[in-house]
Amino acid sequence: MHGTRILDEADRLMTVCNSCRYCEGLCAVFPAMEMRRAFSDGDLNYLANLCHSCGACYVDYQFSPPHEFNVNVPKTLAVARAESYAAYAWPQALSGAFARNGLIISVIAALSMAAFILGFAALNDHSVLFGVHTGPGAFYKLMPHNAMAALFSAAFLYAILALVMSVRAFWRDIGTPIGGRADGGSIFQAVRDAGELRYLHGGGVGCYNEDDKPTDRRKLFHHLTFYGFLLCFAATSVATLYHYLWSREAPYPWWDLPVVLGTLGGIGLIVGPIGLFAAKMRRDPALLDEQRYGMDVGFIAMLFLTGFTGMALLVLRETAAMGPLLALHLGAVFALFITMPYGKFVHGIYRFVALVRYAQERRSEAGS
Amino acid sequence: MSSKYDVLVIGGGNAALCAAISARRGGASVLVLEGAPKFYRGGNTRHTRNLRCAHDAATEILTGPYTEEEFWQDLLLVTGGQTDEVLARHMIRESKDILNWIVEQGVRWQPSLGGTLSLGRTNSFFLGGGRAMLNALYLTAERLGVDVEYDAEVTDLVIEDGMFLAARLKRPIKGESEIRATSLVAAAGGFEANIEWLKQYWGDAADNFLIRGTPYNRGSILKMLLDKGVQEVGDPTQCHAVAIDARAPKFDGGIITRHDSVVFGIVVNKHAQRFYDEGEDIWPKRYAIWGRLVAAQPDQIAYIIFDSTVVTSFMPTLFPPIAGQTVAELADKLELDPAALEKTVTEFNAAVRPGTFDHTILDDSVTEGITPPKTHWARKIETPPYLAYPVRPGITFTYLGTRVNKEARMLMADGKPSANMFAAGEIMAGNVLGKGYAAGMGMTIGSVFGRIAGREAAKHARN
């Protein structure tokens, strides 16, 4: 017996799968499963986070529902995966944030944006808030750079701390020996596997979405979203370096590196989330963890808002709309940062850690 | 949908789809009638995993050459010579090209990763298993313009003088209708799910058989064809039968109810008596004999008995073994006579002459002085907990079928080839498999004769 009903069900499925093994070539979950005969809670959470939900095993498996063995691996692991986020959340007192995630994320996002707008309005003259500001330092007329940096650093560092603590708990649970370290080779392998979404390929034909005909669209939109996010992050990092190393103040001209990176990233963060959302709307409900719909959509919406407000700010930064748009953009980014450890963002982190663990297992098996 | 096609394919498994694709590529209009609902499409192909093909050199997925002659020798061995040599050799020759042809139809291979099946040299494994392979074939067929109907129950075939004219259909929504076609490919499987029919040959024992595949393989097309003058082939009691877990569902338990632990222990019947040499040959070579052996035992039940030292030597099982701290306690749980089982185990243990145990080769661990002997991998059963799996005959497919020639054309009772009727897959497997089985041969028969049947049916339709 396991800690939760979904882990009991995952255990049942893994026992069925382990006596069949037809799916072993489809992704990493099944070879990882084959290395075990019994499954601890940690093992099941590991397998759940290794699953990319491509749906191939559901479409390819002879015992999927409506067969009486009722083997639905993608859905069961999706639920187990979502429950694992709460199980490893730090501090544990906030694990409840996963239960009504969509609601919580939207409330926090709304409050953050409102706070920035009100803050700008309270601290600045009307003429400043709705004024036209151009040239270096324009943004800081609304909020001093140091205040901005301090606030976002604090939010970001808190998110990092919470994520590190959560991942530590996860790693201890899925690793043997407990507290064992990851080696560089395995981490490199996991970076490659995560970077190309290797296991969202349905065993080579593409992932499944609305029916039994494979497509690669979800993979494409995920790439746009993920690399869009990374590009935006890079834009912010470069801008920070500009500011402190060369005292060059934002906003920068359109051809400058932070703006180029941010523009490309912003396009990714608009197109990617729209595509992911559309794919989710069409997805076969049999594969979906419908209870966590709010969490998934909430995160997609946050990424979209971040990209969209950022792009709007870029386009309209020399107009009177700049002040309110800056408030909206900063509000969105702030909400994204502080909710990161308590929302769908963590799926990427846990999946990466699971991939490291898998690479490690494969290496030790090959070596033995 | 037009009710007149060049080629009508009845059935929805590997043989049917290979026929449909090959006929369509040959320029014919094709309709596939699958009797099962969409989820259960494909009959036993849903549960297959690999295909046995001859090949002259190692490939990305196969570890070494498997010559035509070696394939032929393996077939001779398992059938004990009960095979049509001309057809079998033709099939083996054609199987060489099937490896590539099937990939061109969208089917993907994977290396055998599991390590528990020593078939990496002779058999190619479908990536994702049989249903994945079927999905690929259906996608290709539909892309090429083959029409497919599910839940399409054929109630009658109109055949005159060995010439197919039309099929009558009963469909849940569209009602009854008649479909005419210039050629027919019958690829509708065996009759293993038809217990009443099985009982004609096996008597009440058939009530205790478990059917590994779908409940839709009732042999209705086979029966119609034989009733309308097609020549029959094969022994009706011969079939692919393995020992599967007695706790498996009556139908469609598929692969996960099988046991490959026989060689690691002993097998007793309901009187706690051993009845066959459990160490005769390496699994999976002897895998397919245990179904018939168990079918011959009283009440068609047997028990694989082993101890805790070997549990990790074979594939994990769906149903956990039944355990007892003593042999008597185990017997109690199995509802066997404890004294009889203790006696059998004690006598077996006393007869073991330990050698160097190695389950990957025919080793020298043997018994002496008991009947039947265990000629390899004999080790004492003495480390509690004592464990057991109850097993029953699990029928995969039957061998009674329609006789065909090298063109997959059905032969009529008078020996003349039918003008326009072809057969492929399990419905004609008995031409090649008089008895016995070796892994992947069902798929070889299906793919090779399916492709030929489709090609010939299209050729006939175009003339």
mmCIF file of N, CA and C in Angstrom, chain A residues 59-123:
data_model
loop_
_atom_site.group_PDB
_atom_site.id
_atom_site.type_symbol
_atom_site.label_atom_id
_atom_site.label_comp_id
_atom_site.label_asym_id
_atom_site.label_seq_id
_atom_site.Cartn_x
_atom_site.Cartn_y
_atom_site.Cartn_z
ATOM 1 N N VAL A 59 -2.158 4.855 -26.821
ATOM 2 C CA VAL A 59 -2.647 4.512 -28.161
ATOM 3 C C VAL A 59 -2.111 3.155 -28.615
ATOM 4 N N ASP A 60 -0.912 2.823 -28.172
ATOM 5 C CA ASP A 60 -0.286 1.581 -28.627
ATOM 6 C C ASP A 60 -0.648 0.374 -27.772
ATOM 7 N N TYR A 61 -1.223 0.617 -26.592
ATOM 8 C CA TYR A 61 -1.345 -0.488 -25.651
ATOM 9 C C TYR A 61 -2.639 -1.257 -25.827
ATOM 10 N N GLN A 62 -2.540 -2.570 -25.841
ATOM 11 C CA GLN A 62 -3.726 -3.401 -26.047
ATOM 12 C C GLN A 62 -4.616 -3.452 -24.804
ATOM 13 N N PHE A 63 -4.107 -3.003 -23.656
ATOM 14 C CA PHE A 63 -4.906 -3.075 -22.427
ATOM 15 C C PHE A 63 -5.389 -1.704 -21.943
ATOM 16 N N SER A 64 -5.311 -0.692 -22.815
ATOM 17 C CA SER A 64 -5.882 0.610 -22.474
ATOM 18 C C SER A 64 -7.388 0.446 -22.303
ATOM 19 N N PRO A 65 -8.055 1.370 -21.584
ATOM 20 C CA PRO A 65 -9.501 1.311 -21.548
ATOM 21 C C PRO A 65 -10.057 1.410 -22.978
ATOM 22 N N PRO A 66 -11.145 0.748 -23.346
ATOM 23 C CA PRO A 66 -12.088 0.055 -22.457
ATOM 24 C C PRO A 66 -11.724 -1.381 -22.074
ATOM 25 N N HIS A 67 -10.510 -1.835 -22.305
ATOM 26 C CA HIS A 67 -10.157 -3.190 -21.871
ATOM 27 C C HIS A 67 -10.311 -3.291 -20.355
ATOM 28 N N GLU A 68 -10.680 -4.495 -19.901
ATOM 29 C CA GLU A 68 -10.950 -4.638 -18.468
ATOM 30 C C GLU A 68 -9.705 -4.406 -17.593
ATOM 31 N N PHE A 69 -8.513 -4.546 -18.149
ATOM 32 C CA PHE A 69 -7.320 -4.246 -17.340
ATOM 33 C C PHE A 69 -7.170 -2.737 -17.107
ATOM 34 N N ASN A 70 -7.837 -1.952 -17.939
ATOM 35 C CA ASN A 70 -7.959 -0.516 -17.714
ATOM 36 C C ASN A 70 -6.620 0.162 -17.430
ATOM 37 N N VAL A 71 -5.683 -0.022 -18.334
ATOM 38 C CA VAL A 71 -4.343 0.534 -18.127
ATOM 39 C C VAL A 71 -4.240 1.888 -18.829
ATOM 40 N N ASN A 72 -4.288 2.944 -18.054
ATOM 41 C CA ASN A 72 -4.156 4.293 -18.607
ATOM 42 C C ASN A 72 -2.936 4.948 -17.967
ATOM 43 N N VAL A 73 -1.796 4.683 -18.557
ATOM 44 C CA VAL A 73 -0.543 5.179 -17.963
ATOM 45 C C VAL A 73 -0.444 6.707 -18.024
ATOM 46 N N PRO A 74 -0.709 7.347 -19.175
ATOM 47 C CA PRO A 74 -0.514 8.809 -19.203
ATOM 48 C C PRO A 74 -1.369 9.537 -18.168
ATOM 49 N N LYS A 75 -2.620 9.145 -18.047
ATOM 50 C CA LYS A 75 -3.494 9.853 -17.113
ATOM 51 C C LYS A 75 -3.096 9.581 -15.661
ATOM 52 N N THR A 76 -2.856 8.316 -15.359
ATOM 53 C CA THR A 76 -2.493 7.967 -13.982
ATOM 54 C C THR A 76 -1.196 8.661 -13.566
ATOM 55 N N LEU A 77 -0.218 8.646 -14.452
ATOM 56 C CA LEU A 77 1.052 9.295 -14.099
ATOM 57 C C LEU A 77 0.898 10.814 -14.062
ATOM 58 N N ALA A 78 -0.017 11.360 -14.858
ATOM 59 C CA ALA A 78 -0.242 12.812 -14.798
ATOM 60 C C ALA A 78 -0.794 13.204 -13.434
ATOM 61 N N VAL A 79 -1.732 12.423 -12.924
ATOM 62 C CA VAL A 79 -2.286 12.728 -11.604
ATOM 63 C C VAL A 79 -1.219 12.533 -10.528
ATOM 64 N N ALA A 80 -0.487 11.422 -10.635
ATOM 65 C CA ALA A 80 0.568 11.158 -9.648
ATOM 66 C C ALA A 80 1.622 12.257 -9.682
ATOM 67 N N ARG A 81 1.931 12.720 -10.869
ATOM 68 C CA ARG A 81 2.934 13.773 -11.052
ATOM 69 C C ARG A 81 2.462 15.054 -10.351
ATOM 70 N N ALA A 82 1.226 15.419 -10.604
ATOM 71 C CA ALA A 82 0.702 16.634 -9.984
ATOM 72 C C ALA A 82 0.681 16.491 -8.462
ATOM 73 N N GLU A 83 0.322 15.318 -7.988
ATOM 74 C CA GLU A 83 0.315 15.133 -6.526
ATOM 75 C C GLU A 83 1.725 15.180 -5.953
ATOM 76 N N SER A 84 2.697 14.747 -6.761
ATOM 77 C CA SER A 84 4.078 14.774 -6.251
ATOM 78 C C SER A 84 4.557 16.213 -6.060
ATOM 79 N N TYR A 85 4.052 17.140 -6.880
ATOM 80 C CA TYR A 85 4.470 18.541 -6.713
ATOM 81 C C TYR A 85 4.108 19.025 -5.311
ATOM 82 N N ALA A 86 2.889 18.695 -4.893
ATOM 83 C CA ALA A 86 2.447 19.112 -3.558
ATOM 84 C C ALA A 86 3.222 18.362 -2.479
ATOM 85 N N ALA A 87 3.484 17.073 -2.756
ATOM 86 C CA ALA A 87 4.150 16.259 -1.729
ATOM 87 C C ALA A 87 5.548 16.779 -1.404
ATOM 88 N N TYR A 88 6.238 17.343 -2.414
ATOM 89 C CA TYR A 88 7.620 17.795 -2.176
ATOM 90 C C TYR A 88 7.721 19.317 -2.005
ATOM 91 N N ALA A 89 6.584 20.005 -1.963
ATOM 92 C CA ALA A 89 6.629 21.473 -1.903
ATOM 93 C C ALA A 89 7.301 21.950 -0.619
ATOM 94 N N TRP A 90 8.030 23.066 -0.747
ATOM 95 C CA TRP A 90 8.664 23.678 0.430
ATOM 96 C C TRP A 90 8.244 25.136 0.520
ATOM 97 N N PRO A 91 7.866 25.649 1.677
ATOM 98 C CA PRO A 91 7.606 24.860 2.889
ATOM 99 C C PRO A 91 6.324 24.051 2.733
ATOM 100 N N GLN A 92 6.236 22.940 3.442
ATOM 101 C CA GLN A 92 5.078 22.055 3.302
ATOM 102 C C GLN A 92 3.754 22.771 3.570
ATOM 103 N N ALA A 93 3.831 23.815 4.398
ATOM 104 C CA ALA A 93 2.608 24.555 4.711
ATOM 105 C C ALA A 93 1.951 25.130 3.460
ATOM 106 N N LEU A 94 2.758 25.358 2.418
ATOM 107 C CA LEU A 94 2.205 25.945 1.196
ATOM 108 C C LEU A 94 1.817 24.900 0.150
ATOM 109 N N SER A 95 1.935 23.600 0.510
ATOM 110 C CA SER A 95 1.652 22.561 -0.488
ATOM 111 C C SER A 95 0.202 22.628 -0.959
ATOM 112 N N GLY A 96 -0.659 23.171 -0.089
ATOM 113 C CA GLY A 96 -2.065 23.306 -0.466
ATOM 114 C C GLY A 96 -2.273 24.211 -1.669
ATOM 115 N N ALA A 97 -1.270 25.020 -1.990
ATOM 116 C CA ALA A 97 -1.397 25.925 -3.140
ATOM 117 C C ALA A 97 -1.625 25.167 -4.436
ATOM 118 N N PHE A 98 -1.265 23.862 -4.468
ATOM 119 C CA PHE A 98 -1.452 23.083 -5.697
ATOM 120 C C PHE A 98 -2.900 22.627 -5.878
ATOM 121 N N ALA A 99 -3.642 22.608 -4.757
ATOM 122 C CA ALA A 99 -4.982 22.050 -4.840
ATOM 123 C C ALA A 99 -5.921 22.931 -5.670
ATOM 124 N N ARG A 100 -5.869 24.253 -5.421
ATOM 125 C CA ARG A 100 -6.722 25.163 -6.201
ATOM 126 C C ARG A 100 -5.824 26.139 -6.935
ATOM 127 N N ASN A 101 -4.977 25.554 -7.732
ATOM 128 C CA ASN A 101 -3.868 26.318 -8.276
ATOM 129 C C ASN A 101 -4.292 27.422 -9.237
ATOM 130 N N GLY A 102 -5.224 27.104 -10.111
ATOM 131 C CA GLY A 102 -5.654 28.094 -11.105
ATOM 132 C C GLY A 102 -6.187 29.339 -10.423
ATOM 133 N N LEU A 103 -7.018 29.103 -9.421
ATOM 134 C CA LEU A 103 -7.617 30.220 -8.676
ATOM 135 C C LEU A 103 -6.531 31.034 -7.979
ATOM 136 N N ILE A 104 -5.646 30.327 -7.295
ATOM 137 C CA ILE A 104 -4.607 31.022 -6.527
ATOM 138 C C ILE A 104 -3.697 31.839 -7.445
ATOM 139 N N ILE A 105 -3.289 31.219 -8.551
ATOM 140 C CA ILE A 105 -2.396 31.918 -9.481
ATOM 141 C C ILE A 105 -3.084 33.170 -10.028
ATOM 142 N N SER A 106 -4.362 33.023 -10.398
ATOM 143 C CA SER A 106 -5.013 34.193 -11.004
ATOM 144 C C SER A 106 -5.207 35.302 -9.974
ATOM 145 N N VAL A 107 -5.512 34.926 -8.736
ATOM 146 C CA VAL A 107 -5.668 35.953 -7.695
ATOM 147 C C VAL A 107 -4.334 36.667 -7.453
ATOM 148 N N ILE A 108 -3.263 35.869 -7.365
ATOM 149 C CA ILE A 108 -1.956 36.488 -7.122
ATOM 150 C C ILE A 108 -1.553 37.383 -8.291
ATOM 151 N N ALA A 109 -1.819 36.907 -9.495
ATOM 152 C CA ALA A 109 -1.476 37.711 -10.671
ATOM 153 C C ALA A 109 -2.247 39.027 -10.666
ATOM 154 N N ALA A 110 -3.543 38.920 -10.371
ATOM 155 C CA ALA A 110 -4.368 40.127 -10.364
ATOM 156 C C ALA A 110 -3.884 41.089 -9.284
ATOM 157 N N LEU A 111 -3.611 40.543 -8.101
ATOM 158 C CA LEU A 111 -3.155 41.391 -6.994
ATOM 159 C C LEU A 111 -1.814 42.043 -7.318
ATOM 160 N N SER A 112 -0.905 41.265 -7.933
ATOM 161 C CA SER A 112 0.409 41.831 -8.251
ATOM 162 C C SER A 112 0.284 42.988 -9.223
ATOM 163 N N MET A 113 -0.509 42.778 -10.259
ATOM 164 C CA MET A 113 -0.671 43.837 -11.255
ATOM 165 C C MET A 113 -1.327 45.064 -10.628
ATOM 166 N N ALA A 114 -2.349 44.796 -9.825
ATOM 167 C CA ALA A 114 -3.026 45.914 -9.161
ATOM 168 C C ALA A 114 -2.057 46.654 -8.262
ATOM 169 N N ALA A 115 -1.220 45.892 -7.559
ATOM 170 C CA ALA A 115 -0.279 46.522 -6.634
ATOM 171 C C ALA A 115 0.692 47.428 -7.381
ATOM 172 N N PHE A 116 1.159 46.966 -8.545
ATOM 173 C CA PHE A 116 2.086 47.809 -9.290
ATOM 174 C C PHE A 116 1.394 49.071 -9.821
ATOM 175 N N ILE A 117 0.177 48.866 -10.323
ATOM 176 C CA ILE A 117 -0.538 50.047 -10.843
ATOM 177 C C ILE A 117 -0.796 51.044 -9.720
ATOM 178 N N LEU A 118 -1.305 50.530 -8.587
ATOM 179 C CA LEU A 118 -1.587 51.410 -7.455
ATOM 180 C C LEU A 118 -0.308 52.026 -6.921
ATOM 181 N N GLY A 119 0.730 51.192 -6.879
ATOM 182 C CA GLY A 119 2.020 51.694 -6.380
ATOM 183 C C GLY A 119 2.535 52.816 -7.261
ATOM 184 N N PHE A 120 2.486 52.596 -8.573
ATOM 185 C CA PHE A 120 2.933 53.645 -9.493
ATOM 186 C C PHE A 120 2.101 54.905 -9.295
ATOM 187 N N ALA A 121 0.773 54.674 -9.144
ATOM 188 C CA ALA A 121 -0.128 55.825 -9.018
ATOM 189 C C ALA A 121 0.104 56.561 -7.710
ATOM 190 N N ALA A 122 0.350 55.788 -6.651
ATOM 191 C CA ALA A 122 0.497 56.418 -5.338
ATOM 192 C C ALA A 122 1.826 57.158 -5.232
ATOM 193 N N LEU A 123 2.863 56.573 -5.835
ATOM 194 C CA LEU A 123 4.193 57.133 -5.647
ATOM 195 C C LEU A 123 4.545 58.182 -6.688
#
